[in-house]
Every structure is written in structure tokens, then in C-alpha cells.
């Protein structure tokens, strides 16, 4: 039997999916993340989760896994030593500490570049370099440092090779996916020695280490491939292939990806484009989404209250649901205040107002993409937990005014398993 493993590290939990050569799912495992402060031990927790996901797969299937790929949260990053050990706590995707280096970054990067965001990977690397003594106190000659994304580091735990990334994760670090290289302005920075080598997503890196094969029960010939980001993995899983088709990920955050013949780079709106073959995935990510909903409602309440909403009758409530100030897209403003007033006494009405408001943000995002030159929107697939809410789907359909398409699969782990399959079929290693 030939099977492939895809692993998804999202913002609220991790999931693994094993598929065969025709896409049939053979096994699934998952692991919710506990709510806890981000410390240097957070990476250790990620390692435990990764190994646990693989250990839960039945040995009869696990031994036949030919390739593995991992997706992680975009712009969640680590700084590691030459042994791959984190030297500081990871910085998460939505951490805005990079705002203090924005003035410097604007003098370095071209106008409207994707890195011109307080939450970009490059802003976080510059913060480490300029605002802490961490890098200056470490001798680069004897102990080189490696700047890695979450998916890069997790893959390293399996194949043992440091300094390797993919051009989806590396986009917000400044990598140019059109020219397939780092731009000259980035290579001239003092942080450039820490930048990873970048390859196409799904590129075979190497087999699992002997220790990993023995510990986890994997074949010693199991390949580990470069990964991707969680939202792109969800796009791949959906089955979307034609320009104009889009995927909205309704997870902890709201992520829009529109398949377009034309790339867009508009940092002032939080818009960027990922390469996908000969086409482009253009879009952005908002801090609104499921995390805000779960702050006010349990999963059981969301299901019960949603069933009491009439999606054809719009409320008068106009919110901008955020847990804290700041958004990235379609409004790119680190100080944008949350708007969740007035709050009605009726919980059904309050939830309706939130669902409608998130849908309006989604529609505003797609309108903006088309106004800036992306391919016209023809239909929207949905990924993430929000895809299971039929009331929200109807509310979104009224706002978007295009068909809501049925995804072949909604799990980002499934899309990552397809990348692992692609890597195995390629065969050539980095």
C-alpha cells in the first residue's frame, strides 16, 4: 500500500490525514491546543503534538507512509540555534510587536510589499535583531542562528535538516515567488545569513532520521517534503482550480484566497499573492473570525443559536468583530478598534449581528481584490469550522452574491497530504 501523510498545525489545534494514491482517507488524528501563554516551551509542546499525531496512526498504516508534508500558521516563526533548539519563545502569526521596526522596514522594502506589515515574518526577524540582545549576544561563527517558520521547524524535527523553507511560508519574509529568489535588498541586510533556503511546496527534502523512524514506527524510506501555510493547504484540499474560484477559511481567523491570473501586492490593504503553479492565489487575512465567536459562545451555543436565526432577514447591527485592536485585511490598521456595540440582550440577535458583520468583511475583501485587478469572483469554497454552519453559509451567500461551492475536502491536512503525494511522485530531493 502507498499512502501519504499531511499534517496541519492551525491556530486552535493540529490534525493529521493519511490518504492513498487516489485520495481516499485511510486515517485521521487530531490534537487540540490548550490555552496557555507563549513561552520558549511552546515549541516543545508543538513537538509533543507532532509526535502524538503520528503515534496515533495505526501501525498497519503508518509503516506504509511514503511521504509527509506539514503546514503551519503563516508568519508564526522561531529563532533556533545550530542544533535546532529555539533560543526564544516563538512569535505567533498575529503578534504585532514588529510595529516598532516599521519605519525602518519602509526604508528597506519597496512600496506596497507584503513585508510592510507589523505581523510579517521579516518584521519579527528585524524586531529580534534590533530590539533584543539575543542575536548580538550569540557568536554567529560558532553557533549560527536559523530563522524558521512553524512548518519549517516541525519538518526539521522529522528530517533533521535546518534552514529549509517553502515559498508559501517565505512570502512574508520577503522571498520573491515570481523570480524564485530573495531580492537584493533583502540579501544585503545583516539578518540575511539567518534566512532559510527556499523551495517549491511539496519538494522532497530527505527521509526521516533513523531516530524518528524508530521512535514513531515510520518506514526509514519515508520522505519529508517542504510544506505550506494552513490557508493554502485548505485551498488545495477544496479542489478549486479555475481563475475566479476562491476559498474562504473560516477558522480562528478569516482568510480569503482568490485564484487569479494576475498577482496583487498591496501592503496598504494587507493584500499579497502566493504562487500556485502558473496562477496566483491573491488575498489576505483578517483577525476577525471564529476566535471572536468562541470568546462569546461555546460550540454548542453556536450550533443552537444559529439554528434560530433567519438568514433571509438581516439585522440592523453593524459590528467589526475583533478580540483586540488591529486588523490586517481588508483594513490594514494595527490600531483598528473592535466594534461590538450595541449588544442586544437577545443572544440570537447578537450572534446574528456578528455572523453578518464577518460576512460583510469577507465580501468587502473580495470586492477589493477585484477592484485592484484580480480575476472576477465566480464561486466560493469554504474551509474551517465555519463551513459546517448552514445559517452562516446562507448569510455569506447573500453578501457575496456568487454560488457557495461544495469543497471536495475542507481539512487543511488533506491538502497537505496531496502535497506529500506530489513530492513523492517528484522524487528529486533538495
Coordinates of N, CA and C in Angstrom, one line a residue, residues 19-171:
X19 N -3.8 9.6 3.2 CA -4.6 9.3 2.0 C -3.8 8.3 1.2
X20 N -4.5 7.7 0.3 CA -3.8 6.8 -0.7 C -3.6 7.5 -2.0
X21 N -3.2 6.8 -3.0 CA -2.8 7.5 -4.3 C -4.0 8.1 -5.0
X22 N -5.3 7.6 -4.7 CA -6.5 8.2 -5.4 C -7.2 9.2 -4.4
X23 N -6.6 9.5 -3.3 CA -7.2 10.5 -2.4 C -8.1 9.9 -1.3
X24 N -8.3 8.6 -1.2 CA -9.1 8.0 -0.2 C -8.5 8.2 1.2
X25 N -9.2 8.6 2.2 CA -8.7 8.8 3.5 C -8.6 7.5 4.3
X26 N -7.4 7.2 4.8 CA -7.2 5.9 5.5 C -7.1 6.1 7.0
X27 N -6.7 7.3 7.4 CA -6.6 7.5 8.9 C -6.7 9.0 9.1
X28 N -7.2 9.4 10.3 CA -7.2 10.8 10.7 C -6.9 10.8 12.2
X29 N -6.1 11.8 12.7 CA -5.9 12.0 14.1 C -5.9 13.5 14.3
X30 N -6.2 13.9 15.6 CA -6.2 15.3 15.9 C -5.8 15.6 17.3
X31 N -5.4 16.8 17.6 CA -4.9 17.2 18.9 C -5.3 18.7 19.1
X32 N -6.2 19.0 20.1 CA -6.5 20.4 20.3 C -5.4 21.1 21.2
X33 N -5.1 22.3 20.9 CA -4.1 23.1 21.6 C -4.7 23.6 22.9
X34 N -4.1 23.4 24.1 CA -4.5 24.1 25.3 C -4.3 25.6 25.3
X35 N -5.1 26.3 25.9 CA -4.9 27.8 26.0 C -3.8 28.0 27.1
X36 N -2.7 28.6 26.6 CA -1.6 28.9 27.5 C -0.8 30.0 27.0
X37 N 0.0 30.6 27.8 CA 0.9 31.7 27.4 C 2.0 31.1 26.5
X38 N 2.5 32.0 25.6 CA 3.5 31.6 24.7 C 4.9 31.8 25.4
X39 N 5.6 30.7 25.5 CA 6.9 30.7 26.1 C 7.9 29.9 25.3
X40 N 9.1 29.8 25.7 CA 10.1 29.0 24.9 C 9.7 27.5 24.9
X41 N 8.8 27.1 25.9 CA 8.4 25.8 26.0 C 7.2 25.5 25.0
X42 N 6.7 26.5 24.4 CA 5.7 26.3 23.4 C 6.1 25.4 22.2
X43 N 7.4 25.6 21.8 CA 7.9 24.8 20.7 C 8.0 23.3 21.2
X44 N 8.3 23.1 22.4 CA 8.4 21.7 23.0 C 7.0 21.1 22.9
X45 N 6.0 21.9 23.2 CA 4.6 21.4 23.1 C 4.2 21.1 21.7
X46 N 4.7 21.9 20.7 CA 4.4 21.6 19.3 C 5.0 20.2 18.9
X47 N 6.3 20.0 19.4 CA 6.9 18.7 19.1 C 6.1 17.6 19.7
X48 N 5.6 17.7 20.9 CA 4.8 16.6 21.5 C 3.6 16.4 20.7
X49 N 2.9 17.5 20.2 CA 1.7 17.3 19.4 C 2.0 16.6 18.1
X50 N 3.1 17.0 17.5 CA 3.5 16.4 16.2 C 3.7 14.9 16.3
X51 N 4.5 14.5 17.3 CA 4.8 13.1 17.5 C 3.5 12.3 17.9
X52 N 2.6 13.0 18.8 CA 1.4 12.3 19.2 C 0.5 12.1 18.0
X53 N 0.4 13.0 17.1 CA -0.4 12.8 15.9 C 0.0 11.6 15.1
X54 N 1.3 11.4 14.9 CA 1.9 10.3 14.2 C 1.7 9.0 14.9
X55 N 2.0 9.1 16.2 CA 1.8 7.9 17.1 C 0.4 7.3 17.1
X56 N -0.6 8.2 16.9 CA -2.0 7.7 17.0 C -2.4 7.0 15.7
X57 N -1.6 7.1 14.6 CA -2.0 6.4 13.4 C -1.7 4.9 13.6
X58 N -2.6 4.1 13.2 CA -2.4 2.6 13.3 C -1.1 2.2 12.6
X59 N -0.4 1.3 13.3 CA 0.9 0.8 12.7 C 0.8 0.2 11.4
X60 N -0.4 -0.5 11.1 CA -0.6 -1.1 9.8 C -0.6 -0.1 8.7
X61 N -1.0 1.1 9.0 CA -1.0 2.2 8.0 C 0.3 3.0 8.1
X62 N 0.8 3.2 9.3 CA 1.9 4.1 9.5 C 3.2 3.6 8.8
X63 N 3.4 2.3 8.8 CA 4.5 1.7 8.2 C 4.6 1.8 6.7
X64 N 3.4 2.2 6.1 CA 3.3 2.3 4.6 C 3.3 3.7 4.1
X65 N 3.5 4.7 5.1 CA 3.6 6.1 4.7 C 4.8 6.3 3.9
X66 N 4.7 6.8 2.6 CA 5.8 7.1 1.8 C 6.3 8.5 1.8
X67 N 5.4 9.4 2.2 CA 5.9 10.8 2.3 C 5.0 11.6 3.2
X68 N 5.6 12.7 3.8 CA 5.0 13.5 4.8 C 5.2 15.0 4.4
X69 N 4.1 15.8 4.6 CA 4.3 17.2 4.4 C 3.5 17.9 5.6
X70 N 3.9 19.1 6.0 CA 3.4 19.8 7.1 C 3.0 21.2 6.7
X71 N 1.8 21.6 7.1 CA 1.5 23.1 7.0 C 1.5 23.7 8.4
X72 N 1.8 25.0 8.4 CA 1.8 25.7 9.7 C 1.1 27.1 9.5
X73 N 0.9 27.8 10.6 CA 0.3 29.1 10.5 C 1.2 30.1 9.9
X74 N 0.8 30.8 8.9 CA 1.6 31.8 8.2 C 2.1 32.8 9.2
X75 N 3.4 33.1 9.1 CA 4.1 34.1 9.9 C 4.2 33.8 11.4
X76 N 4.0 32.5 11.7 CA 4.4 32.1 13.1 C 5.8 31.6 12.9
X77 N 6.7 32.1 13.7 CA 8.2 31.9 13.5 C 9.0 31.6 14.7
X78 N 10.1 31.0 14.5 CA 11.1 30.7 15.6 C 12.5 31.1 15.2
X79 N 13.3 31.3 16.2 CA 14.7 31.6 16.0 C 15.5 30.4 16.7
X80 N 16.3 29.7 16.0 CA 16.9 28.5 16.5 C 18.4 28.5 16.4
X81 N 19.0 27.7 17.3 CA 20.5 27.5 17.2 C 20.8 26.4 16.2
X82 N 22.1 26.1 16.1 CA 22.6 25.1 15.1 C 22.1 23.7 15.4
X83 N 21.6 23.5 16.6 CA 21.0 22.2 16.9 C 19.5 22.1 16.7
X84 N 19.0 23.3 16.3 CA 17.5 23.3 16.1 C 16.7 23.7 17.3
X85 N 17.4 24.0 18.4 CA 16.7 24.4 19.6 C 16.3 25.9 19.6
X86 N 15.1 26.2 19.9 CA 14.7 27.6 20.0 C 15.5 28.3 21.0
X87 N 15.9 29.6 20.7 CA 16.6 30.4 21.6 C 15.7 31.4 22.3
X88 N 14.5 31.5 21.9 CA 13.5 32.4 22.5 C 12.1 31.8 22.2
X89 N 11.1 32.3 22.8 CA 9.7 31.9 22.6 C 9.4 32.2 21.1
X90 N 8.6 31.3 20.5 CA 8.1 31.6 19.1 C 7.3 32.8 19.1
X91 N 7.2 33.5 18.0 CA 6.3 34.6 17.8 C 5.2 34.2 16.9
X92 N 3.9 34.4 17.4 CA 2.8 33.9 16.6 C 2.4 34.8 15.5
X93 N 1.6 34.3 14.6 CA 1.2 35.0 13.4 C 0.6 36.4 13.6
X94 N -0.2 36.6 14.7 CA -0.9 37.9 14.9 C -0.2 38.8 15.8
X95 N 1.1 38.4 16.2 CA 1.8 39.3 17.2 C 2.3 40.5 16.5
X96 N 1.9 41.7 17.0 CA 2.2 43.0 16.3 C 3.4 43.7 16.8
X97 N 4.3 43.0 17.5 CA 5.5 43.7 18.1 C 6.4 44.3 17.0
X98 N 6.3 43.8 15.7 CA 7.0 44.4 14.7 C 6.7 45.8 14.3
X99 N 5.7 46.3 14.9 CA 5.3 47.7 14.6 C 6.4 48.7 15.0
X100 N 7.3 48.3 15.9 CA 8.4 49.2 16.3 C 9.5 49.3 15.3
X101 N 9.5 48.4 14.3 CA 10.5 48.4 13.2 C 9.9 48.8 11.9
X102 N 8.7 49.3 11.9 CA 8.0 49.6 10.6 C 8.7 50.7 9.9
X103 N 9.1 51.8 10.6 CA 9.7 52.9 10.0 C 11.0 52.5 9.3
X104 N 11.8 51.7 10.0 CA 13.0 51.2 9.4 C 12.7 50.3 8.1
X105 N 11.6 49.4 8.3 CA 11.3 48.5 7.2 C 10.8 49.2 6.0
X106 N 10.2 50.4 6.1 CA 9.7 51.1 5.0 C 10.9 51.7 4.2
X107 N 12.0 51.9 4.8 CA 13.2 52.4 4.1 C 14.0 51.3 3.4
X108 N 13.6 50.0 3.7 CA 14.3 48.9 3.2 C 13.5 48.2 2.0
X109 N 12.3 48.0 2.3 CA 11.5 47.2 1.3 C 10.8 48.2 0.3
X110 N 10.5 47.7 -0.9 CA 9.8 48.5 -1.9 C 8.4 48.9 -1.4
X111 N 7.8 49.9 -1.9 CA 6.4 50.3 -1.5 C 5.4 49.2 -1.8
X112 N 4.4 49.0 -1.0 CA 3.4 48.0 -1.1 C 3.8 46.6 -1.0
X113 N 5.0 46.4 -0.5 CA 5.5 45.0 -0.4 C 4.8 44.3 0.8
X114 N 4.6 43.0 0.6 CA 3.9 42.2 1.6 C 4.6 42.2 3.0
X115 N 5.9 42.5 3.1 CA 6.6 42.5 4.4 C 6.2 43.8 5.1
X116 N 5.6 44.8 4.5 CA 5.3 46.0 5.2 C 4.1 45.9 6.1
X117 N 4.2 45.0 7.0 CA 3.1 44.8 8.0 C 3.8 44.5 9.3
X118 N 3.2 44.9 10.4 CA 3.8 44.7 11.7 C 3.8 43.2 12.1
X119 N 3.0 42.4 11.4 CA 2.9 41.0 11.7 C 3.7 40.1 10.7
X120 N 4.4 40.7 9.7 CA 5.1 39.9 8.7 C 6.3 39.2 9.4
X121 N 6.7 38.1 8.7 CA 7.9 37.4 9.2 C 9.1 38.2 9.3
X122 N 9.3 39.1 8.3 CA 10.5 39.9 8.3 C 10.5 40.9 9.4
X123 N 9.3 41.5 9.7 CA 9.2 42.5 10.8 C 9.6 41.8 12.1
X124 N 9.2 40.6 12.3 CA 9.5 39.8 13.5 C 11.0 39.5 13.6
X125 N 11.6 39.2 12.5 CA 13.1 38.9 12.5 C 13.8 40.2 12.8
X126 N 13.4 41.3 12.2 CA 14.1 42.6 12.5 C 13.9 43.0 13.9
X127 N 12.7 42.7 14.5 CA 12.5 43.0 15.9 C 13.5 42.2 16.8
X128 N 13.7 41.0 16.5 CA 14.6 40.2 17.2 C 16.0 40.8 17.1
X129 N 16.4 41.2 15.9 CA 17.7 41.8 15.6 C 17.9 43.1 16.3
X130 N 16.9 44.0 16.1 CA 17.1 45.4 16.6 C 16.7 45.7 18.0
X131 N 15.7 44.9 18.5 CA 15.1 45.3 19.8 C 15.4 44.4 20.9
X132 N 16.2 43.4 20.7 CA 16.7 42.5 21.7 C 18.2 42.3 21.6
X133 N 18.8 41.8 22.7 CA 20.2 41.5 22.7 C 20.5 40.0 22.3
X134 N 19.4 39.3 21.9 CA 19.5 37.9 21.7 C 20.5 37.5 20.6
X135 N 20.4 38.2 19.5 CA 21.2 37.8 18.3 C 22.6 38.3 18.5
X136 N 22.8 39.6 19.0 CA 24.1 40.1 19.2 C 24.9 39.4 20.2
X137 N 24.3 38.7 21.2 CA 25.0 38.0 22.2 C 25.4 36.6 21.8
X138 N 25.0 36.2 20.6 CA 25.4 34.9 20.2 C 26.4 35.0 19.1
X139 N 27.5 34.2 19.2 CA 28.5 34.3 18.2 C 28.1 33.5 17.0
X140 N 27.9 34.2 15.8 CA 27.4 33.5 14.6 C 28.4 32.5 14.1
X141 N 29.7 32.7 14.3 CA 30.7 31.8 13.7 C 30.6 30.5 14.4
X142 N 30.4 30.4 15.7 CA 30.4 29.1 16.4 C 29.0 28.6 16.6
X143 N 28.0 29.4 16.5 CA 26.7 29.0 16.8 C 25.7 29.7 15.9
X144 N 25.7 29.4 14.6 CA 24.8 30.1 13.7 C 23.3 30.0 14.0
X145 N 22.6 31.1 13.8 CA 21.2 31.1 14.1 C 20.4 30.8 12.8
X146 N 19.2 30.2 13.0 CA 18.3 29.9 11.9 C 16.9 30.5 12.1
X147 N 16.4 31.2 11.2 CA 15.1 31.8 11.3 C 14.2 30.9 10.5
X148 N 13.2 30.3 11.2 CA 12.3 29.3 10.6 C 10.9 29.6 10.9
X149 N 10.0 29.2 10.0 CA 8.6 29.2 10.2 C 8.2 27.9 10.9
X150 N 7.0 28.0 11.5 CA 6.5 26.8 12.2 C 6.6 25.5 11.4
X151 N 6.1 25.6 10.2 CA 6.1 24.3 9.4 C 7.6 23.9 9.1
X152 N 8.5 24.9 8.9 CA 9.9 24.5 8.6 C 10.5 23.8 9.8
X153 N 10.2 24.3 11.0 CA 10.8 23.7 12.2 C 10.2 22.3 12.5
X154 N 8.9 22.2 12.3 CA 8.3 20.9 12.5 C 8.8 19.8 11.6
X155 N 9.0 20.2 10.3 CA 9.6 19.3 9.3 C 11.0 18.9 9.7
X156 N 11.8 19.9 10.2 CA 13.2 19.6 10.7 C 13.2 18.5 11.7
X157 N 12.2 18.5 12.6 CA 12.2 17.5 13.6 C 12.1 16.1 13.1
X158 N 11.6 16.0 11.8 CA 11.5 14.7 11.2 C 12.7 14.4 10.3
X159 N 13.1 15.4 9.5 CA 14.2 15.0 8.5 C 15.6 15.5 9.0
X160 N 15.7 16.4 10.0 CA 16.9 16.7 10.6 C 17.7 17.8 9.9
X161 N 17.2 18.4 8.9 CA 17.9 19.4 8.1 C 17.4 20.8 8.4
X162 N 18.3 21.7 8.9 CA 17.9 23.1 9.2 C 18.0 24.0 8.0
X163 N 17.3 25.1 8.1 CA 17.4 26.2 7.1 C 16.7 25.9 5.8
X164 N 15.6 25.2 5.9 CA 14.8 24.9 4.6 C 13.4 25.3 4.8
X165 N 12.9 26.0 3.8 CA 11.5 26.5 3.8 C 10.9 26.3 2.5
X166 N 9.6 26.8 2.3 CA 8.9 26.8 1.0 C 8.5 28.2 0.7
X167 N 8.2 28.4 -0.6 CA 7.9 29.8 -1.0 C 6.5 30.3 -0.6
X168 N 5.7 29.5 0.0 CA 4.4 30.0 0.6 C 4.7 30.6 1.9
X169 N 5.4 29.8 2.8 CA 5.7 30.3 4.1 C 6.7 31.5 4.0
X170 N 7.6 31.5 3.0 CA 8.7 32.5 3.0 C 8.2 33.8 2.3
X171 N 6.9 33.9 1.8 CA 6.5 35.1 1.2 C 6.5 36.3 2.1

